mmCIF file of C-alpha atoms in Angstrom:
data_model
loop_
_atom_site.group_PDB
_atom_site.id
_atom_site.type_symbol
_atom_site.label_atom_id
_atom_site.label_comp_id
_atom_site.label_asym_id
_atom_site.label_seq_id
_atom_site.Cartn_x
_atom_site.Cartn_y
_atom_site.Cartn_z
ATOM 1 C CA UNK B 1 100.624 248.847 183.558
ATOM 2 C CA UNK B 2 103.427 245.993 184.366
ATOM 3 C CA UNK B 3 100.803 243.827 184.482
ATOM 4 C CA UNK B 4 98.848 244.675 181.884
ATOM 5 C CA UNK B 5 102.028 243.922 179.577
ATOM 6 C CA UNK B 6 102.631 240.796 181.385
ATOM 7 C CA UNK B 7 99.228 239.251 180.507
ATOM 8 C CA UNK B 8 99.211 240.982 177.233
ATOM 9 C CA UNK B 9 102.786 239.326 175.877
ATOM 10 C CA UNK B 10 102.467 236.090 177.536
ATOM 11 C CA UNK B 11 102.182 233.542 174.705
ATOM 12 C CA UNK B 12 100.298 231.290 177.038
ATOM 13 C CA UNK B 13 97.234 233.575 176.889
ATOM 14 C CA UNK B 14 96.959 233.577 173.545
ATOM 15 C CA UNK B 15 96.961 229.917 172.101
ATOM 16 C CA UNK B 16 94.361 226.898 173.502
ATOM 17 C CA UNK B 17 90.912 226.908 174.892
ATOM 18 C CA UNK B 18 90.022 229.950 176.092
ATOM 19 C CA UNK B 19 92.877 232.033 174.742
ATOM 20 C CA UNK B 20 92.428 235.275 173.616
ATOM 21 C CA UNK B 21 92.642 234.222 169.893
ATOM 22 C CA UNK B 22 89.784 232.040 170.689
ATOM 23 C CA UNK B 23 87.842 234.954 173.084
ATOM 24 C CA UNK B 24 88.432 237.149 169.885
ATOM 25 C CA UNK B 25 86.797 235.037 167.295
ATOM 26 C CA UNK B 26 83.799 234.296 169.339
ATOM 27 C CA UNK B 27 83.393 238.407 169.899
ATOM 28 C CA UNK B 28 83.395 238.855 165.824
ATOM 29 C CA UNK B 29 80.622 236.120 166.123
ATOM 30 C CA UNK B 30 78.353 237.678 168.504
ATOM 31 C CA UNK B 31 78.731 241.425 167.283
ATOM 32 C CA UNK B 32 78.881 240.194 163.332
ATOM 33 C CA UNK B 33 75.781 237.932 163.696
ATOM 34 C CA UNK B 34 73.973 241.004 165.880
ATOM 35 C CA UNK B 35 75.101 243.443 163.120
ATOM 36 C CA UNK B 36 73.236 241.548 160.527
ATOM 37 C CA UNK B 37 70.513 240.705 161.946
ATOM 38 C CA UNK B 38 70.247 244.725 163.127
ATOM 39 C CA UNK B 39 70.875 245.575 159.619
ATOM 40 C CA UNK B 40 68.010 242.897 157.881
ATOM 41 C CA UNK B 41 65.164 244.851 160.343
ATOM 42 C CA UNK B 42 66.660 248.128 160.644
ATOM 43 C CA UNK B 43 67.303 248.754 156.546
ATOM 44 C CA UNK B 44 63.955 248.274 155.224
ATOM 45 C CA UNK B 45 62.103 249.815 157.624
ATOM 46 C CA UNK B 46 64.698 253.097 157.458
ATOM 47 C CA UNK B 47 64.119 252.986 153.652
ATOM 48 C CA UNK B 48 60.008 252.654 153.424
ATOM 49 C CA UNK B 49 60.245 255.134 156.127
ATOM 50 C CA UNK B 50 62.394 257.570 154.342
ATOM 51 C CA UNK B 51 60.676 257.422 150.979
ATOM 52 C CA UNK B 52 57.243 257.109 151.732
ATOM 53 C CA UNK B 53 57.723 259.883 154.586
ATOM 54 C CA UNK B 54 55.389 257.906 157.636
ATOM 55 C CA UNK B 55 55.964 257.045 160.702
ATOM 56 C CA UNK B 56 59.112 259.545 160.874
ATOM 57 C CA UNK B 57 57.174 259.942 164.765
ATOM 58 C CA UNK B 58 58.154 256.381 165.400
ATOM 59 C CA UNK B 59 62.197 256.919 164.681
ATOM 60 C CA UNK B 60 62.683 259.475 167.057
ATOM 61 C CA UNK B 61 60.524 257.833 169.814
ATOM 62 C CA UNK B 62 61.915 254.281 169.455
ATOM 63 C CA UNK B 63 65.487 255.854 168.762
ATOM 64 C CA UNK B 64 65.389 257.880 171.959
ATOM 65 C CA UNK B 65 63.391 254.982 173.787
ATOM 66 C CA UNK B 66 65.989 251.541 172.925
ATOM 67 C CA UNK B 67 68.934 254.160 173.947
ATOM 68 C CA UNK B 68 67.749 254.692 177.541
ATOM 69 C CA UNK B 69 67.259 250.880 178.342
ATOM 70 C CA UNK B 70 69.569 249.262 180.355
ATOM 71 C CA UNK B 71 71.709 246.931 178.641
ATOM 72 C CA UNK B 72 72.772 244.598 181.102
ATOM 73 C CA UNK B 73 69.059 244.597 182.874
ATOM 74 C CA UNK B 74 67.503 244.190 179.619
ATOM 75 C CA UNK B 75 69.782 241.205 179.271
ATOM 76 C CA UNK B 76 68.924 239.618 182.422
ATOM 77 C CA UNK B 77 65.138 239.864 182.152
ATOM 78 C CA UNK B 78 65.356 238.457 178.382
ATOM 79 C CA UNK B 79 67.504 235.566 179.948
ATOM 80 C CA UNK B 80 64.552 234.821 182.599
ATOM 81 C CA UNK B 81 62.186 235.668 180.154
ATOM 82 C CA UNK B 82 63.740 233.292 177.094
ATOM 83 C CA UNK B 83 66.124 230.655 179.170
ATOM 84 C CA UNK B 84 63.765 228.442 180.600
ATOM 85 C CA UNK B 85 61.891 227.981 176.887
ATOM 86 C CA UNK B 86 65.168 226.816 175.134
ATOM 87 C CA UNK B 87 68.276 224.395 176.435
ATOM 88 C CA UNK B 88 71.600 224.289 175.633
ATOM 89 C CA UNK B 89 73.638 227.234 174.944
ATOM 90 C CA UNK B 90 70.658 229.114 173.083
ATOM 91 C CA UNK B 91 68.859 229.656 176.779
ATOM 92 C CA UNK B 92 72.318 232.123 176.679
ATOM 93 C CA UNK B 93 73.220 232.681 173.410
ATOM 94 C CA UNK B 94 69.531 233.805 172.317
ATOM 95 C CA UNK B 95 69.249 236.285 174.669
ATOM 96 C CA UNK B 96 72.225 237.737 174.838
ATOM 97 C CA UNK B 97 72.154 238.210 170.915
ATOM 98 C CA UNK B 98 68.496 239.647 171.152
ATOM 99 C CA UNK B 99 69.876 242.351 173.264
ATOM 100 C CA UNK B 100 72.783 243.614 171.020
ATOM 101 C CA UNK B 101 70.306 243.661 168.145
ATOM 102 C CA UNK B 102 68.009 245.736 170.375
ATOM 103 C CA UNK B 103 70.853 247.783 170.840
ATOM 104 C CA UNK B 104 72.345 248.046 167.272
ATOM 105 C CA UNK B 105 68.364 248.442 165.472
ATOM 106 C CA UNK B 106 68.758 252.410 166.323
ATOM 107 C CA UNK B 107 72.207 253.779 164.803
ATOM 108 C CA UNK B 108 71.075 251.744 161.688
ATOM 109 C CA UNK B 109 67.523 253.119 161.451
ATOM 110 C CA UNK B 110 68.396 256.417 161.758
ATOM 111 C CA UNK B 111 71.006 256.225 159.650
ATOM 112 C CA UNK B 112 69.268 255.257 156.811
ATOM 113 C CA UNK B 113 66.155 257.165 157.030
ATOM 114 C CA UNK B 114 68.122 259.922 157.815
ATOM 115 C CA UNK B 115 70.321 259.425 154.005
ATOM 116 C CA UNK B 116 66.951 258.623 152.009
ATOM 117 C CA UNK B 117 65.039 261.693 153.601
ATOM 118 C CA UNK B 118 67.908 263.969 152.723
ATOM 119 C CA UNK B 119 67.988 263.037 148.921
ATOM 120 C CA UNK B 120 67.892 266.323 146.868
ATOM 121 C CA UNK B 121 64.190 266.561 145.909
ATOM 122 C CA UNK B 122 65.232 267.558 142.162
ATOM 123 C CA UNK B 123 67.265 264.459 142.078
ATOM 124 C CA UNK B 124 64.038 262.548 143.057
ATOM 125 C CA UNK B 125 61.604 264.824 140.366
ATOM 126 C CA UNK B 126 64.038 264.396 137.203
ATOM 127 C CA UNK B 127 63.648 260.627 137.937
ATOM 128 C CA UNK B 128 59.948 260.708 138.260
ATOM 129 C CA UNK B 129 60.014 263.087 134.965
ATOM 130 C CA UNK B 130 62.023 260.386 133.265
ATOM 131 C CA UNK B 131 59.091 257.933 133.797
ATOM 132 C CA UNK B 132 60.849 255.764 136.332
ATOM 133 C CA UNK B 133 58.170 253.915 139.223
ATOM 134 C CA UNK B 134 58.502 255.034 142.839
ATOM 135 C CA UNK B 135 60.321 250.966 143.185
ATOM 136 C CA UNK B 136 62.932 252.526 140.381
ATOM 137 C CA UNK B 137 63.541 255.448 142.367
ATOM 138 C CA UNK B 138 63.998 254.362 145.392
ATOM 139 C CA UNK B 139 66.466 251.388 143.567
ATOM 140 C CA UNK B 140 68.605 254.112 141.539
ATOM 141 C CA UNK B 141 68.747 257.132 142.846
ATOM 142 C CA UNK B 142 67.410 257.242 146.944
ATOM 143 C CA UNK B 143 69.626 254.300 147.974
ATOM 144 C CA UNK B 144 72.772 255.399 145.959
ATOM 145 C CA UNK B 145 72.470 258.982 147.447
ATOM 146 C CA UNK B 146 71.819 257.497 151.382
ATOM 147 C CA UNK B 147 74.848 255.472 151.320
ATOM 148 C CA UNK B 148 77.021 257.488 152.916
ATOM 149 C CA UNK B 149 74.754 257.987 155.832
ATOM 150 C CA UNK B 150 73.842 254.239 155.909
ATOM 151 C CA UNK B 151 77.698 253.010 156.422
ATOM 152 C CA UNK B 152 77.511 255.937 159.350
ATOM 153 C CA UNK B 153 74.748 253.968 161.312
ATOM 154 C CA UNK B 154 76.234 250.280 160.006
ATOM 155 C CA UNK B 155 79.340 251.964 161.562
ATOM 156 C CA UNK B 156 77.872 253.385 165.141
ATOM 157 C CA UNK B 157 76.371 250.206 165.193
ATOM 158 C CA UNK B 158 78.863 248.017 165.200
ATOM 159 C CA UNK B 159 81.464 249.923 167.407
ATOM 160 C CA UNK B 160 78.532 249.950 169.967
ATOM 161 C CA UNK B 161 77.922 246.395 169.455
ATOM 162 C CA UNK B 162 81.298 245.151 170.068
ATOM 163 C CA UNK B 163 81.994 247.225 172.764
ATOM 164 C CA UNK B 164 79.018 245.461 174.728
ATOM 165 C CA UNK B 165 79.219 242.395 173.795
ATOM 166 C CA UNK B 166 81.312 241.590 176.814
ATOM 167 C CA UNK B 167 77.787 241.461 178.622
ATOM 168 C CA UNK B 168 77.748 237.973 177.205
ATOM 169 C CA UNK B 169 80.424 236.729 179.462
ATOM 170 C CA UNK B 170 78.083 237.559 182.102
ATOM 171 C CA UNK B 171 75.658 234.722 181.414
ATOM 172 C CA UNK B 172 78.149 232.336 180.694
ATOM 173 C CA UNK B 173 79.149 232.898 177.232
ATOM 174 C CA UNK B 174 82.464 233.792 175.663
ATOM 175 C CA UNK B 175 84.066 236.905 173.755
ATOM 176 C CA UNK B 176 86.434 239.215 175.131
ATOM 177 C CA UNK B 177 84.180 239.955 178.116
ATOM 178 C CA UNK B 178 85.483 236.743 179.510
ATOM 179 C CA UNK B 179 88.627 238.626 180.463
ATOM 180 C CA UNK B 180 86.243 240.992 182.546
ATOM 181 C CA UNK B 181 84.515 239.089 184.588
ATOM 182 C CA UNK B 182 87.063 236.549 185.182
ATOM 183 C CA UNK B 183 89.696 238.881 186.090
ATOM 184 C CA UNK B 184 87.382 240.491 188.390
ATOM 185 C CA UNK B 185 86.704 237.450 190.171
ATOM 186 C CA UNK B 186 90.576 236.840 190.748
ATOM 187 C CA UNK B 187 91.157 240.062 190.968
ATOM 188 C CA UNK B 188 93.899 239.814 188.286
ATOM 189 C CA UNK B 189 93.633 243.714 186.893
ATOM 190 C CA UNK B 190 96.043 243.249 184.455
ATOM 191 C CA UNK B 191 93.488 240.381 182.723
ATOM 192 C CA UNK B 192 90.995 243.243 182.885
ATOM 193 C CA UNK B 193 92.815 245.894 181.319
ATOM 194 C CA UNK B 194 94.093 243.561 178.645
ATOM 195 C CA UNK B 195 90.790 242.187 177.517
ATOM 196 C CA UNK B 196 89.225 246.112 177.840
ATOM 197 C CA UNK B 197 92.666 246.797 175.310
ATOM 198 C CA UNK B 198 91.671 243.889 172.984
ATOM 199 C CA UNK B 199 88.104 245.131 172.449
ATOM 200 C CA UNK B 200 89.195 248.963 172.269
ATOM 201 C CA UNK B 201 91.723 247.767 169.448
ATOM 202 C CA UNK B 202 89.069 245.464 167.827
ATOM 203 C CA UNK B 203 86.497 247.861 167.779
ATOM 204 C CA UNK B 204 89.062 250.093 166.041
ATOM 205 C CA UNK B 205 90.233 247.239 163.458
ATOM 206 C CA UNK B 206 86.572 246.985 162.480
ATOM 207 C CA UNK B 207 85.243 250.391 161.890
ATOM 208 C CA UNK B 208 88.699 251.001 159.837
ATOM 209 C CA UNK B 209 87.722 248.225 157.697
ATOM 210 C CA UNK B 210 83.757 249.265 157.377
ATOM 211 C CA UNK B 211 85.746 252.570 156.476
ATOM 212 C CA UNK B 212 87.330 250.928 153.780
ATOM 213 C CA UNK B 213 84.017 249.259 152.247
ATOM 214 C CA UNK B 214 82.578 252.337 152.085
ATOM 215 C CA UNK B 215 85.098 253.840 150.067
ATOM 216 C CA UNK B 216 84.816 251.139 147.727
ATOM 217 C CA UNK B 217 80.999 251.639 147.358
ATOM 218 C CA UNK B 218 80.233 254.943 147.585
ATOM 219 C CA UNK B 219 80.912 257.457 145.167
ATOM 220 C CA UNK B 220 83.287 260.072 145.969
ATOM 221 C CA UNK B 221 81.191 262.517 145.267
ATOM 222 C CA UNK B 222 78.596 261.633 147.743
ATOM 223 C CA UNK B 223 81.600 260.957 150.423
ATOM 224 C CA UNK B 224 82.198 264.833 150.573
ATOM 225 C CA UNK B 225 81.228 266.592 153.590
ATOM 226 C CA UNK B 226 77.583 268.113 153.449
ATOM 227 C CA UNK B 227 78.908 271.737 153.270
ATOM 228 C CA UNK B 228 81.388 270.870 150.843
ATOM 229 C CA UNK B 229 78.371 269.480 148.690
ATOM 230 C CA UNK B 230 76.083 272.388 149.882
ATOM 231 C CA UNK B 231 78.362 274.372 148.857
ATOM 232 C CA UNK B 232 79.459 273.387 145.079
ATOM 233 C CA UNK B 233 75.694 273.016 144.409
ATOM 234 C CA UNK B 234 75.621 277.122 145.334
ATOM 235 C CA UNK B 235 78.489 277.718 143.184
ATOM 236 C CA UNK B 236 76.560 275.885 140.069
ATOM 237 C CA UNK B 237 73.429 277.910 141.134
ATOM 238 C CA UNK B 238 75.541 280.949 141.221
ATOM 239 C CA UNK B 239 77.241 280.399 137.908
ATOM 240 C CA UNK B 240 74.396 281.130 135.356
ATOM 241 C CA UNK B 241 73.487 284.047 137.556
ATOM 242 C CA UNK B 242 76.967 285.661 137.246
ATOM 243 C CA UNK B 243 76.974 284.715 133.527
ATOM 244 C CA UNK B 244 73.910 286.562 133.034
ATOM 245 C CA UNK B 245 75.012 289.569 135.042
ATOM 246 C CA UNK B 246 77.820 289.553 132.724
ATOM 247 C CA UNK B 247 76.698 289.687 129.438
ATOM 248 C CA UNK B 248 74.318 292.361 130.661
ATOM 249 C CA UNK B 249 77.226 294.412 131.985
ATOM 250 C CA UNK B 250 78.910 294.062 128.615
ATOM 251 C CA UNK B 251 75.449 295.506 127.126
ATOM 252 C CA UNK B 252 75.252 298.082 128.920
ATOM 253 C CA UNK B 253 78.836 298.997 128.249
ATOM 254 C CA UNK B 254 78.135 298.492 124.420
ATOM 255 C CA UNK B 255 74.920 300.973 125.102
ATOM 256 C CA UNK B 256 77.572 303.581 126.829
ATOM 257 C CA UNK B 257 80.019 303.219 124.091
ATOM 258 C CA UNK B 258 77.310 303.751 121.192
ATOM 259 C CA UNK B 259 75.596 306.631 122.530
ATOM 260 C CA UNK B 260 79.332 308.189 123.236
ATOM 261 C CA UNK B 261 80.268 307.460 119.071
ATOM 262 C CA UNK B 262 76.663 309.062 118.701
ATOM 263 C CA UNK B 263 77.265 312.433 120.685
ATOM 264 C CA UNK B 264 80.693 313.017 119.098
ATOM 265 C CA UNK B 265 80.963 315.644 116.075
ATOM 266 C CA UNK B 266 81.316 314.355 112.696
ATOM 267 C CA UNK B 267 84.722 315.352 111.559
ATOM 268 C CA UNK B 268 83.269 315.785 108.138
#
């Protein structure tokens, strides 16, 4: 621990080439470039899945499939693979970048087919009854109503994105996996617990801001828990039952109370 707070506060690590101001802003490049590209592929393809209700067979399989691959293998072979076609920094920088969106294409797909395939049917037939074209409905009402669960795979995504892209420091690239592997190589643990601090913290930092965005864009309503919202729509269900079972109590009471006025002897 001495050492971690040794590395950690000395301003000399933090300023210059290869600082950890630097190693942080090339992270945020790799995992917010990954993220989008992730997010262009994954989106679509959650939301024709979700509406149109095909190939729901191919989410679980290539969600269950992409999660069992080995990252740092998978990174390795696309490096072989992709290196010797490009020069530069791209024989690394491709690669490794393919990989995290390989990783991050799962979270997001789920995510969203998950939120469009969970739309209240009713919500989806008064929209159809209102004339509106299956492009309409998925515009207004599907993609409104799947937002929450959208930000949830944006959100998995990302934290699992920056939390491996230290791989990248392992084919010569930067980030915060710098730390890593070069404090491994010196054997300087403090440098290794610091930069497995910085990404913790980052990763932290990021998903409270995606946190933030989503309460800006999603309705409140929608941001409720699932039983909370399961729960109000059986209390509106409920209501005009009760409200039925009322008035007929109060008829039946009216029924008692006649048929007593009607037993009773006249006084006249």
């Amino acid at each position: 621990m001495n050492a971690l707070w040794t590395w950690l506060f000395d301003p000399a690590n933090w300023g210059g080439a290869g600082g950890i101001w630097q190693r942080i802003g090339e992270h945020l490049i790799y995992s917010g470039v990954t993220v989008l590209i992730a997010s262009l592929v994954a989106i679509p393809l959650g939301l024709w899945i979700g509406h149109t209700g095909k190939g729901r067979l191919l989410v679980v399989n290539l969600v269950n499939g992409i999660r069992a691959l080995p990252t740092l293998g998978l990174l390795f072979i696309a490096v072989l693979l992709l290196g010797p076609r490009l020069s530069g920094d791209l024989a690394f920088l491709l690669p490794a970048i393919f990989v995290l969106v390989v990783l991050a294409i799962p979270p997001i797909l789920a995510g969203t087919y998950s939120g469009v395939d969970e739309v209240d049917p009713s919500a989806r037939d008064a929209a159809t009854g209102m004339g509106m074209t299956p492009g309409q409905v998925l515009r207004d009402v599907e993609i409104p109503c799947a937002l929450p669960l959208i930000f949830s795979g944006i959100r998995s995504a990302t934290l699992q994105v920056i939390a491996t892209a230290t791989i990248a420091a392992w084919v010569s690239l930067g980030g915060l996996g710098r730390f890593l592997n070069d404090g491994q190589a010196s054997q300087d643990y403090g440098q290794m617990a610091g930069g497995a601090l910085l990404v913790a913290v980052l990763a932290v930092l990021v998903d409270l801001v995606l946190a933030g965005l989503q309460r800006l864009l999603v309705s409140p309503g929608l941001s409720a828990p699932r039983q909370t919202r399961r729960r109000r729509r059986g209390e509106a269900d409920a209501a005009p039952s009760a409200g039925a079972a009322g008035a007929a109590g109060s008829g039946s009471a009216d029924a008692r109370s006649v048929s007593v006025d009607a037993a009773e002897p006249s006084s006249t």
